[in-house]
């Protein structure tokens, strides 16, 4: 039996609707619960130090702590775990292929990686139903694969090809699909997807269906004002938003400690009056379990959940950035917590759900798929110059706008159009 | 035919669309029980319920973001901004998230962002602005600025039915000052089409919103002197009705462009360029700009009066141009 996740208490916070206070230690104290799924709490500190004439970051603490096992999922069975593992492999190997395409000069612009974050991207998106929605960040290329885009779509995006989902008009993970895969295309500025996904849930609710909608924000992006606006809006409107706060320790070159002072971003949930959960972002089972519970809550119409996933961005901000500002021991610490290596060990050695032969076959299948997609993408044409024009506006007949989940039922009320006294109007 | 104010006409337009189409809903600050700061949505919550008349936190980015998200599921949100001066708070959502959606990833965004703009009500620098040019400069958005009650109803209905994001600037000076017969029935005024508000042979004045009435007042005064002004009301500032602009210049050969927003980077510059491209040979005089000053909108009445273009300014410039 999997262990019950530990609950941590925080005192001196205002009462909230969702995180009900447990019995206070004294009448002047209030306590709140943050569910923590982790099997280890890294005790590592990063400091900015002045070294002669230069400033750099230095890491200290328990860097040799033993690597925790994968936490057994409460919900995932053998087949589902293997599927998530395959998505994670596809995610990582696709990014390796993108790196090669970049080195061959075939990529236009940069490449963004989710190295070390594949478990979080893939297992979170895996918790959504097909008719639910996702808004990815730049590193959630795995989430896009799970939602039904193919590696060739992402490769063509990076190579600015005519056949890319945006037909060459935007790069990287900046694409979406409102018809089938229900993905909102991200924009470069961070936090802006949060109110948008909340609005998707609002639209569905007006059409009579409570759905889960999922998006992400980082330790850096959560500093933006729109993050607050969007999550607070979702909270007061009780919308089924599942917000993953991917705390990967670095916002470009700025460490998390310079973005916020609290230890766990999940604590922010208390102030929104919604549940907060902490997971080890390198453990896909924990990520899935938290995502699944949050999605179920959303489907029951109980409102949003904030899930902080702790992990580390294992490359620079983008391919141009060698991340030399990151202390080497920090890379070594998190490399031992590689989500794919640990999940492989879990499936092959711990659970024995994959024999070595089956594992080899799975790897070969991923490689074959990527090779076929790479060939397709590389052979595909660039867009014509003239295709830059047009499509700025939705012209007559180009799209049919109709409710996705059914025509909203309108309750009939008798109130007539009124015009009350207008004496109190602001500025006449 | 009932007589409605400009504000009542907007209210009736939104009301009718909500009756007609269950995907239309309203979202904004204080629009529910209070009925909005200017009472545009007064009574809506009783008729349509709090599900379709949603009071939000004070969070303009969240309002636009949520409206956009709902529109992706096939809804037609009408988002109210308490004052259009506050639209800067949602600038990124509007210009980057919403405006680029169709071009980038083929997502239509059938939403309306509406609210009061404009000066002459002594609202000071943050309750008097005309911020439409930021959005005229952003491809993917439509910008609508009605001048009459009839147009206000027809244009808000057309904006709600449009599959593109429309920013609908309601001039607060006109809310209760303009009153006219407005048909009870379901009619729309198409976006992107200007109208000739007054015909005249001598010179043209191209304008929109509250300045249409300034131009009409000036036209009355000038008519007594034998100068016949043609007043063109653009109604939609983006997309501009290039043909109507060119046509009026071809008829009168002289043109004044009048707008309430500041001079530099104003729509007059763009309209001048269109005239240059479409009707240069028809010009018999320089293109004249009449605009607000290049400053924030001042608060004190004598200062604000100095800041805004007035009928006498039009008369003065028209006399000069007519004599050119």
CSV table of N, CA, C and O in Angstrom, one decimal, chain A residues 106-167:
chain,number,residue,atom,x,y,z
A,106,UNK,N,19.5,23.5,-39.2
A,106,UNK,CA,18.1,23.4,-39.8
A,106,UNK,C,17.1,24.1,-38.9
A,106,UNK,O,16.0,24.3,-39.4
A,107,UNK,N,17.4,24.4,-37.7
A,107,UNK,CA,16.4,25.1,-36.8
A,107,UNK,C,16.6,26.6,-37.0
A,107,UNK,O,17.7,27.1,-37.1
A,108,UNK,N,15.4,27.2,-37.1
A,108,UNK,CA,15.4,28.7,-37.2
A,108,UNK,C,15.2,29.2,-35.7
A,108,UNK,O,14.3,28.9,-35.1
A,109,UNK,N,16.2,30.0,-35.3
A,109,UNK,CA,16.1,30.5,-33.9
A,109,UNK,C,16.7,29.5,-32.9
A,109,UNK,O,17.6,28.8,-33.2
A,110,UNK,N,16.1,29.4,-31.7
A,110,UNK,CA,16.7,28.6,-30.7
A,110,UNK,C,15.9,27.3,-30.4
A,110,UNK,O,14.9,27.1,-31.1
A,111,UNK,N,16.4,26.5,-29.5
A,111,UNK,CA,15.6,25.3,-29.1
A,111,UNK,C,15.4,25.4,-27.6
A,111,UNK,O,16.4,25.8,-26.8
A,112,UNK,N,14.3,25.1,-27.1
A,112,UNK,CA,14.0,25.1,-25.7
A,112,UNK,C,13.8,23.6,-25.2
A,112,UNK,O,13.2,22.8,-25.9
A,113,UNK,N,14.4,23.3,-24.1
A,113,UNK,CA,14.4,22.0,-23.6
A,113,UNK,C,13.6,21.8,-22.3
A,113,UNK,O,13.6,22.7,-21.5
A,114,UNK,N,13.1,20.6,-22.1
A,114,UNK,CA,12.4,20.3,-20.9
A,114,UNK,C,13.2,19.2,-20.2
A,114,UNK,O,12.6,18.4,-19.4
A,115,UNK,N,14.5,19.1,-20.4
A,115,UNK,CA,15.3,18.1,-19.8
A,115,UNK,C,15.2,18.1,-18.3
A,115,UNK,O,15.4,19.1,-17.6
A,116,UNK,N,14.9,16.9,-17.8
A,116,UNK,CA,14.7,16.8,-16.3
A,116,UNK,C,13.2,17.1,-15.9
A,116,UNK,O,12.9,16.9,-14.8
A,117,UNK,N,12.4,17.6,-16.8
A,117,UNK,CA,11.0,17.9,-16.5
A,117,UNK,C,10.0,17.1,-17.3
A,117,UNK,O,8.8,17.3,-17.3
A,118,UNK,N,10.5,16.0,-18.0
A,118,UNK,CA,9.6,15.2,-18.8
A,118,UNK,C,8.5,14.5,-18.0
A,118,UNK,O,7.4,14.3,-18.5
A,119,UNK,N,8.9,14.1,-16.8
A,119,UNK,CA,7.9,13.4,-16.0
A,119,UNK,C,6.8,14.3,-15.6
A,119,UNK,O,5.6,13.9,-15.6
A,120,UNK,N,7.1,15.5,-15.4
A,120,UNK,CA,6.1,16.5,-15.0
A,120,UNK,C,5.2,16.8,-16.2
A,120,UNK,O,3.9,16.8,-16.1
A,121,UNK,N,5.8,17.1,-17.3
A,121,UNK,CA,5.0,17.4,-18.5
A,121,UNK,C,4.0,16.3,-18.9
A,121,UNK,O,2.8,16.5,-19.1
A,122,UNK,N,4.6,15.1,-19.0
A,122,UNK,CA,3.8,14.0,-19.6
A,122,UNK,C,2.8,13.4,-18.6
A,122,UNK,O,1.7,13.2,-19.0
A,123,UNK,N,3.2,13.3,-17.3
A,123,UNK,CA,2.2,12.7,-16.4
A,123,UNK,C,1.1,13.6,-16.0
A,123,UNK,O,0.0,13.2,-15.7
A,124,UNK,N,1.4,14.9,-16.0
A,124,UNK,CA,0.3,15.9,-15.8
A,124,UNK,C,-0.7,15.9,-16.9
A,124,UNK,O,-1.9,15.7,-16.7
A,125,UNK,N,-0.2,16.0,-18.1
A,125,UNK,CA,-1.2,16.1,-19.3
A,125,UNK,C,-1.9,14.7,-19.4
A,125,UNK,O,-3.1,14.7,-19.8
A,126,UNK,N,-1.3,13.7,-18.9
A,126,UNK,CA,-1.9,12.3,-19.0
A,126,UNK,C,-3.2,12.2,-18.2
A,126,UNK,O,-4.1,11.4,-18.4
A,127,UNK,N,-3.3,13.1,-17.2
A,127,UNK,CA,-4.5,13.1,-16.3
A,127,UNK,C,-5.7,13.7,-16.9
A,127,UNK,O,-6.8,13.6,-16.3
A,128,UNK,N,-5.6,14.4,-18.0
A,128,UNK,CA,-6.7,15.1,-18.7
A,128,UNK,C,-7.5,14.2,-19.6
A,128,UNK,O,-6.9,13.3,-20.2
A,129,UNK,N,-8.8,14.4,-19.7
A,129,UNK,CA,-9.6,13.7,-20.7
A,129,UNK,C,-9.5,14.4,-22.0
A,129,UNK,O,-9.1,15.5,-22.1
A,130,UNK,N,-9.8,13.6,-23.1
A,130,UNK,CA,-9.6,14.3,-24.4
A,130,UNK,C,-10.4,15.6,-24.6
A,130,UNK,O,-10.0,16.5,-25.3
A,131,UNK,N,-11.6,15.7,-24.0
A,131,UNK,CA,-12.4,16.9,-24.2
A,131,UNK,C,-12.0,18.0,-23.2
A,131,UNK,O,-12.7,19.0,-23.1
A,132,UNK,N,-11.0,17.8,-22.4
A,132,UNK,CA,-10.5,18.8,-21.5
A,132,UNK,C,-9.3,19.6,-22.2
A,132,UNK,O,-8.9,19.2,-23.3
A,133,UNK,N,-8.9,20.6,-21.5
A,133,UNK,CA,-8.0,21.6,-22.2
A,133,UNK,C,-6.6,21.7,-21.5
A,133,UNK,O,-6.6,21.6,-20.2
A,134,UNK,N,-5.6,22.1,-22.3
A,134,UNK,CA,-4.3,22.3,-21.7
A,134,UNK,C,-3.6,23.5,-22.4
A,134,UNK,O,-3.8,23.7,-23.6
A,135,UNK,N,-2.9,24.2,-21.6
A,135,UNK,CA,-2.1,25.4,-22.1
A,135,UNK,C,-0.7,25.2,-21.7
A,135,UNK,O,-0.3,25.3,-20.5
A,136,UNK,N,0.2,24.8,-22.6
A,136,UNK,CA,1.6,24.5,-22.3
A,136,UNK,C,2.5,25.7,-22.1
A,136,UNK,O,2.2,26.7,-22.7
A,137,UNK,N,3.6,25.5,-21.4
A,137,UNK,CA,4.7,26.5,-21.4
A,137,UNK,C,5.7,26.0,-22.5
A,137,UNK,O,5.6,24.9,-23.0
A,138,UNK,N,6.7,26.8,-22.6
A,138,UNK,CA,7.7,26.5,-23.7
A,138,UNK,C,8.4,25.1,-23.4
A,138,UNK,O,8.7,24.4,-24.4
A,139,UNK,N,8.5,24.7,-22.2
A,139,UNK,CA,9.2,23.5,-21.9
A,139,UNK,C,8.3,22.3,-21.8
A,139,UNK,O,8.7,21.1,-21.6
A,140,UNK,N,7.0,22.5,-22.0
A,140,UNK,CA,6.0,21.4,-21.9
A,140,UNK,C,5.7,20.7,-23.2
A,140,UNK,O,4.6,20.5,-23.6
A,141,UNK,N,6.8,20.4,-23.9
A,141,UNK,CA,6.7,19.8,-25.3
A,141,UNK,C,6.1,18.4,-25.1
A,141,UNK,O,5.4,17.9,-25.9
A,142,UNK,N,6.5,17.7,-24.0
A,142,UNK,CA,5.9,16.4,-23.7
A,142,UNK,C,4.4,16.5,-23.5
A,142,UNK,O,3.7,15.6,-23.9
A,143,UNK,N,3.9,17.5,-22.9
A,143,UNK,CA,2.4,17.7,-22.7
A,143,UNK,C,1.7,17.7,-24.1
A,143,UNK,O,0.7,17.2,-24.3
A,144,UNK,N,2.4,18.4,-25.0
A,144,UNK,CA,1.8,18.5,-26.4
A,144,UNK,C,1.8,17.2,-27.1
A,144,UNK,O,0.8,16.9,-27.8
A,145,UNK,N,2.8,16.4,-26.8
A,145,UNK,CA,2.8,15.0,-27.4
A,145,UNK,C,1.6,14.2,-26.8
A,145,UNK,O,0.9,13.5,-27.5
A,146,UNK,N,1.5,14.3,-25.5
A,146,UNK,CA,0.4,13.5,-24.9
A,146,UNK,C,-1.0,14.0,-25.4
A,146,UNK,O,-1.9,13.2,-25.5
A,147,UNK,N,-1.1,15.3,-25.7
A,147,UNK,CA,-2.4,15.8,-26.2
A,147,UNK,C,-2.7,15.4,-27.6
A,147,UNK,O,-3.7,15.8,-28.2
A,148,UNK,N,-1.7,14.8,-28.3
A,148,UNK,CA,-2.0,14.2,-29.6
A,148,UNK,C,-1.2,14.9,-30.7
A,148,UNK,O,-1.4,14.6,-31.9
A,149,UNK,N,-0.3,15.9,-30.4
A,149,UNK,CA,0.5,16.4,-31.5
A,149,UNK,C,1.7,15.4,-31.7
A,149,UNK,O,2.0,14.6,-30.8
A,150,UNK,N,2.3,15.4,-32.9
A,150,UNK,CA,3.3,14.5,-33.1
A,150,UNK,C,4.7,15.2,-33.1
A,150,UNK,O,4.8,16.4,-33.3
A,151,UNK,N,5.7,14.4,-32.9
A,151,UNK,CA,7.1,15.0,-32.9
A,151,UNK,C,7.3,15.8,-34.2
A,151,UNK,O,8.0,16.9,-34.2
A,152,UNK,N,6.7,15.3,-35.3
A,152,UNK,CA,7.0,16.1,-36.6
A,152,UNK,C,6.4,17.5,-36.5
A,152,UNK,O,6.9,18.4,-37.1
A,153,UNK,N,5.2,17.6,-35.8
A,153,UNK,CA,4.6,18.9,-35.7
A,153,UNK,C,5.6,19.9,-35.0
A,153,UNK,O,5.8,21.0,-35.4
A,154,UNK,N,6.2,19.4,-33.9
A,154,UNK,CA,7.1,20.2,-33.1
A,154,UNK,C,8.4,20.5,-33.9
A,154,UNK,O,8.9,21.6,-33.9
A,155,UNK,N,8.9,19.5,-34.6
A,155,UNK,CA,10.1,19.7,-35.4
A,155,UNK,C,9.9,20.7,-36.5
A,155,UNK,O,10.7,21.6,-36.8
A,156,UNK,N,8.7,20.6,-37.1
A,156,UNK,CA,8.4,21.6,-38.2
A,156,UNK,C,8.2,23.0,-37.7
A,156,UNK,O,8.6,24.0,-38.3
A,157,UNK,N,7.7,23.1,-36.4
A,157,UNK,CA,7.6,24.4,-35.8
A,157,UNK,C,9.0,25.0,-35.7
A,157,UNK,O,9.2,26.2,-36.0
A,158,UNK,N,9.9,24.2,-35.1
A,158,UNK,CA,11.3,24.7,-34.9
A,158,UNK,C,12.0,25.0,-36.2
A,158,UNK,O,12.9,25.9,-36.3
A,159,UNK,N,11.7,24.3,-37.3
A,159,UNK,CA,12.3,24.6,-38.6
A,159,UNK,C,11.5,25.5,-39.4
A,159,UNK,O,11.9,25.8,-40.6
A,160,UNK,N,10.4,26.1,-38.9
A,160,UNK,CA,9.6,27.1,-39.6
A,160,UNK,C,9.1,26.6,-40.9
A,160,UNK,O,9.0,27.4,-41.9
A,161,UNK,N,8.6,25.4,-40.9
A,161,UNK,CA,8.2,24.8,-42.2
A,161,UNK,C,6.7,25.1,-42.4
A,161,UNK,O,5.9,25.3,-41.5
A,162,UNK,N,6.3,25.0,-43.7
A,162,UNK,CA,4.9,25.3,-44.1
A,162,UNK,C,3.9,24.4,-43.5
A,162,UNK,O,2.8,24.7,-43.2
A,163,UNK,N,4.4,23.1,-43.2
A,163,UNK,CA,3.5,22.1,-42.7
A,163,UNK,C,3.4,22.2,-41.1
A,163,UNK,O,2.7,21.3,-40.6
A,164,UNK,N,4.0,23.1,-40.5
A,164,UNK,CA,3.9,23.2,-39.0
A,164,UNK,C,2.5,23.6,-38.6
A,164,UNK,O,1.8,24.2,-39.4
A,165,UNK,N,2.1,23.3,-37.4
A,165,UNK,CA,0.8,23.7,-37.0
A,165,UNK,C,0.5,25.2,-37.2
A,165,UNK,O,-0.7,25.5,-37.4
A,166,UNK,N,1.5,26.0,-37.1
A,166,UNK,CA,1.2,27.5,-37.3
A,166,UNK,C,1.5,27.9,-38.7
A,166,UNK,O,1.6,29.1,-39.0
A,167,UNK,N,1.8,26.9,-39.6
A,167,UNK,CA,2.2,27.2,-41.0
A,167,UNK,C,3.4,28.1,-41.1
A,167,UNK,O,3.4,29.0,-42.0
